[in-house]
């Protein structure tokens, strides 16, 4: 079972994702456990302050090292495995499917959600193993960002998606965007499903999907093809 801990000043926010749908089912079936810790509980000062002014001056407040250091130490004591400690920060590596696949192999993840101006640099230097950004924009806090990462990791854990193959055919898993998809009816108000998909011929279906996946990627995200070894057949499809 994967263990996921989150350090946040707003634990209530996580109910929205941990207690619904596939993420809840994943916990109920024993694939994952979630625990959200309010690191304010670890503040040693009288008023349980977790932030302070910036050395050198400047607007805003910064999260202090002490509560987060002590909260992480307490979580470490409760775990047999060495956790990956993931800081949510717009300065981190931009999150991609390959990061989700990599994190999904771990036994224990601890997510640090920032607020205000972010974290005292010593947290980054001493505690953190990974820094993740979910995109080039700035959020008010790391909660939503960590939920994005956790959702994408949990759905990859064995047994979590009903259909084991579906995560392997999703966009990005094979370096391409997923091909167009259709469900019944085959003719919706004159809008027809492509012949290949209703042919009953698996080889034809696979070829159609591969070709459309490649074409869609070429049109929408050509950057994804830059490192790909395009086969002769794929090159022909792209020329069509
Ligand atoms: N002063 C910081 C900077 O410029 O790098 C931004 C702090 S931001 C207002 C507050 C917190 O939101 C961050 O500490 C981080 O946890 C979270 N956050 C904001 N944008 C994010 C992003 N794009 N990806 C991940 N976390 C983000």
XYZ file of C-alpha atoms and ligand atoms in Angstrom:
267
model
C 0.000 0.000 0.000
C 1.245 3.487 -0.855
C 1.193 5.975 1.974
C 0.530 9.628 1.147
C 1.039 12.363 3.724
C 0.256 15.999 3.067
C 1.457 18.943 5.134
C -0.977 21.814 4.746
C -2.443 24.733 6.656
C -5.855 23.914 5.146
C -6.515 20.176 5.649
C -10.249 20.571 5.023
C -9.569 21.247 1.349
C -8.482 17.641 0.839
C -11.850 16.168 1.726
C -13.009 17.263 -1.714
C -10.667 14.795 -3.390
C -9.794 12.089 -0.865
C -13.418 11.339 -0.021
C -14.815 11.091 -3.551
C -14.770 8.827 -6.564
C -11.687 6.868 -7.611
C -9.345 8.316 -4.973
C -11.733 7.258 -2.217
C -12.181 3.799 -3.746
C -8.398 3.444 -3.931
C -8.169 4.045 -0.183
C -11.163 1.802 0.594
C -9.589 -1.064 -1.342
C -6.239 -0.671 0.438
C -4.151 0.590 -2.489
C -3.322 3.858 -0.738
C -3.755 5.670 2.564
C -3.998 9.452 2.935
C -3.204 11.575 5.948
C -3.266 15.366 6.058
C -1.311 17.086 8.836
C -1.735 20.723 9.732
C 1.852 21.763 10.367
C 0.566 24.620 12.527
C 0.134 21.919 15.186
C 3.938 21.654 15.291
C 4.668 25.363 15.778
C 6.650 25.807 18.983
C 5.813 29.481 19.562
C 3.014 30.660 21.843
C 0.596 31.779 19.118
C 1.291 28.835 16.803
C 2.643 31.113 14.125
C 3.994 29.368 11.062
C 5.138 32.416 9.076
C 7.394 35.395 9.601
C 8.791 38.447 7.839
C 11.469 38.216 5.176
C 15.063 38.858 6.100
C 16.239 41.724 3.950
C 12.732 43.176 3.780
C 10.036 42.913 1.143
C 6.320 42.295 0.987
C 4.662 39.168 2.347
C 5.355 36.462 4.859
C 7.388 33.290 4.573
C 6.752 29.841 6.043
C 9.218 29.183 8.851
C 11.488 26.155 8.938
C 10.695 24.866 12.462
C 7.064 23.658 12.114
C 7.752 21.920 8.821
C 11.039 20.332 9.976
C 9.308 18.942 13.069
C 6.188 17.775 11.234
C 8.334 15.905 8.696
C 10.420 14.352 11.497
C 7.228 13.085 13.159
C 5.958 11.576 9.896
C 9.308 9.899 9.286
C 9.172 8.231 12.692
C 5.814 6.692 11.806
C 7.088 5.144 8.570
C 9.374 2.181 7.850
C 10.189 3.342 4.339
C 12.225 6.360 3.256
C 9.730 8.919 1.957
C 10.068 11.139 -1.101
C 9.438 14.660 0.153
C 7.762 16.699 -2.553
C 7.634 20.474 -2.340
C 4.892 22.121 -4.373
C 6.441 25.246 -5.876
C 6.187 27.227 -9.108
C 10.001 27.014 -9.179
C 9.965 23.206 -9.425
C 10.262 20.872 -12.390
C 7.219 21.221 -14.612
C 4.978 18.230 -13.892
C 4.492 15.595 -16.578
C 3.114 12.064 -16.874
C 6.615 10.605 -16.504
C 6.855 12.217 -13.047
C 3.544 10.584 -12.069
C 4.831 7.198 -13.270
C 8.006 7.647 -11.278
C 6.223 8.691 -8.055
C 3.740 5.820 -8.400
C 6.610 3.370 -7.710
C 7.214 4.737 -4.207
C 5.908 3.426 -0.864
C 5.638 6.780 0.882
C 5.194 10.337 -0.393
C 5.064 13.500 1.699
C 3.721 16.640 -0.010
C 4.577 20.095 1.329
C 1.967 22.727 0.475
C 3.203 26.298 0.712
C 1.310 29.531 1.248
C 2.057 33.259 1.379
C 5.494 33.884 -0.169
C 6.422 30.209 0.065
C 9.064 28.407 2.123
C 12.192 29.319 4.044
C 15.043 28.163 1.781
C 16.411 25.777 4.442
C 13.335 23.578 4.010
C 14.172 23.245 0.335
C 17.843 22.585 1.039
C 17.544 20.110 3.895
C 14.283 18.201 3.574
C 13.054 18.135 0.034
C 13.780 15.382 -2.499
C 11.565 16.702 -5.339
C 10.259 20.132 -6.319
C 7.200 20.113 -8.531
C 5.399 22.894 -10.384
C 2.088 22.175 -12.082
C 2.633 24.979 -14.593
C 3.986 28.425 -15.217
C 1.503 30.374 -13.119
C 1.249 31.173 -9.443
C -1.439 29.784 -7.133
C -2.230 31.081 -3.648
C -1.214 27.764 -2.106
C 0.152 24.304 -2.838
C -3.056 22.431 -1.947
C -4.634 22.385 -5.410
C -1.253 21.645 -6.982
C -0.628 18.674 -4.685
C -4.129 17.343 -5.399
C -3.336 17.368 -9.106
C -0.177 15.362 -8.508
C -1.785 12.935 -6.039
C -4.718 12.254 -8.384
C -2.405 11.508 -11.281
C -0.248 9.172 -9.149
C -3.040 7.252 -7.411
C -4.803 6.363 -10.668
C -1.595 4.596 -11.753
C -1.402 2.329 -8.679
C -2.094 -1.336 -9.433
C -5.792 -2.189 -9.215
C -7.048 1.395 -8.879
C -8.549 1.806 -12.350
C -11.096 -0.881 -13.081
C -9.663 -1.412 -16.525
C -5.942 -2.112 -16.109
C -5.126 -1.139 -19.656
C -6.792 2.245 -19.700
C -3.946 4.088 -17.944
C -1.536 2.638 -20.513
C -3.457 4.018 -23.469
C -4.100 7.485 -22.031
C -2.448 10.511 -23.533
C 1.304 10.830 -22.803
C 1.752 7.239 -21.565
C 3.232 6.180 -24.917
C 4.515 9.646 -25.782
C 1.461 10.522 -27.906
C -1.967 12.073 -27.362
C -4.770 9.552 -27.274
C -6.703 8.872 -30.482
C -10.335 10.081 -30.869
C -12.880 7.835 -29.126
C -16.569 7.042 -29.693
C -19.324 5.185 -27.907
C -22.799 4.086 -29.017
C -24.719 4.839 -31.160
C -22.675 4.246 -34.326
C -24.816 6.869 -36.074
C -25.783 9.867 -33.947
C -28.031 12.215 -35.936
C -26.123 11.444 -39.083
C -22.704 11.753 -37.394
C -21.029 8.413 -38.047
C -18.332 6.524 -36.189
C -15.322 5.811 -38.474
C -15.727 2.524 -40.372
C -12.505 0.985 -39.025
C -13.802 1.105 -35.438
C -16.944 -0.870 -36.219
C -15.257 -3.296 -38.613
C -14.684 -5.940 -35.925
C -11.153 -6.305 -37.321
C -8.720 -5.779 -34.401
C -5.699 -5.160 -36.605
C -7.595 -2.459 -38.492
C -8.789 -0.868 -35.246
C -5.247 -0.818 -33.839
C -3.867 0.701 -37.018
C -6.581 3.384 -37.113
C -5.938 4.283 -33.476
C -2.186 4.447 -33.895
C -2.492 6.612 -37.001
C -5.044 9.008 -35.451
C -3.060 9.235 -32.242
C 0.023 10.196 -34.221
C -1.856 12.691 -36.387
C -3.536 14.324 -33.424
C -0.195 14.673 -31.644
C 1.395 16.156 -34.761
C -1.380 18.731 -35.096
C -1.810 19.663 -31.435
C 1.481 18.916 -29.713
C 4.277 18.597 -32.286
C 6.765 19.164 -29.433
C 5.975 15.631 -28.191
C 7.300 14.172 -31.445
C 10.678 15.891 -31.352
C 12.413 13.035 -29.464
C 10.471 10.233 -31.137
C 11.991 7.832 -33.661
C 9.314 8.050 -36.347
C 8.978 4.763 -38.245
C 8.645 4.651 -42.054
C 4.972 3.762 -41.691
C 4.352 6.639 -39.290
C 6.093 9.073 -41.647
C 3.770 7.910 -44.466
C 0.697 8.453 -42.289
C 1.839 11.951 -41.463
C 2.238 12.751 -45.157
C -1.310 11.579 -46.003
N 6.906 33.410 -3.886
C 6.788 32.162 -4.571
C 7.550 32.212 -5.873
O 7.530 33.265 -6.504
O 8.136 31.202 -6.300
C 5.337 31.828 -4.858
C 4.562 31.485 -3.638
S 2.894 31.020 -3.976
C 2.036 32.518 -3.797
C 2.408 30.123 -2.552
C 2.513 28.617 -2.640
O 1.622 28.142 -3.624
C 3.854 28.059 -3.017
O 4.725 27.967 -1.902
C 3.491 26.699 -3.583
O 3.364 25.729 -2.559
C 2.132 26.947 -4.212
N 2.192 27.150 -5.670
C 1.927 28.297 -6.325
N 2.027 28.127 -7.645
C 2.360 26.832 -7.856
C 2.626 26.057 -9.012
N 2.572 26.577 -10.238
N 2.942 24.760 -8.850
C 3.015 24.209 -7.618
N 2.782 24.907 -6.476
C 2.462 26.198 -6.586
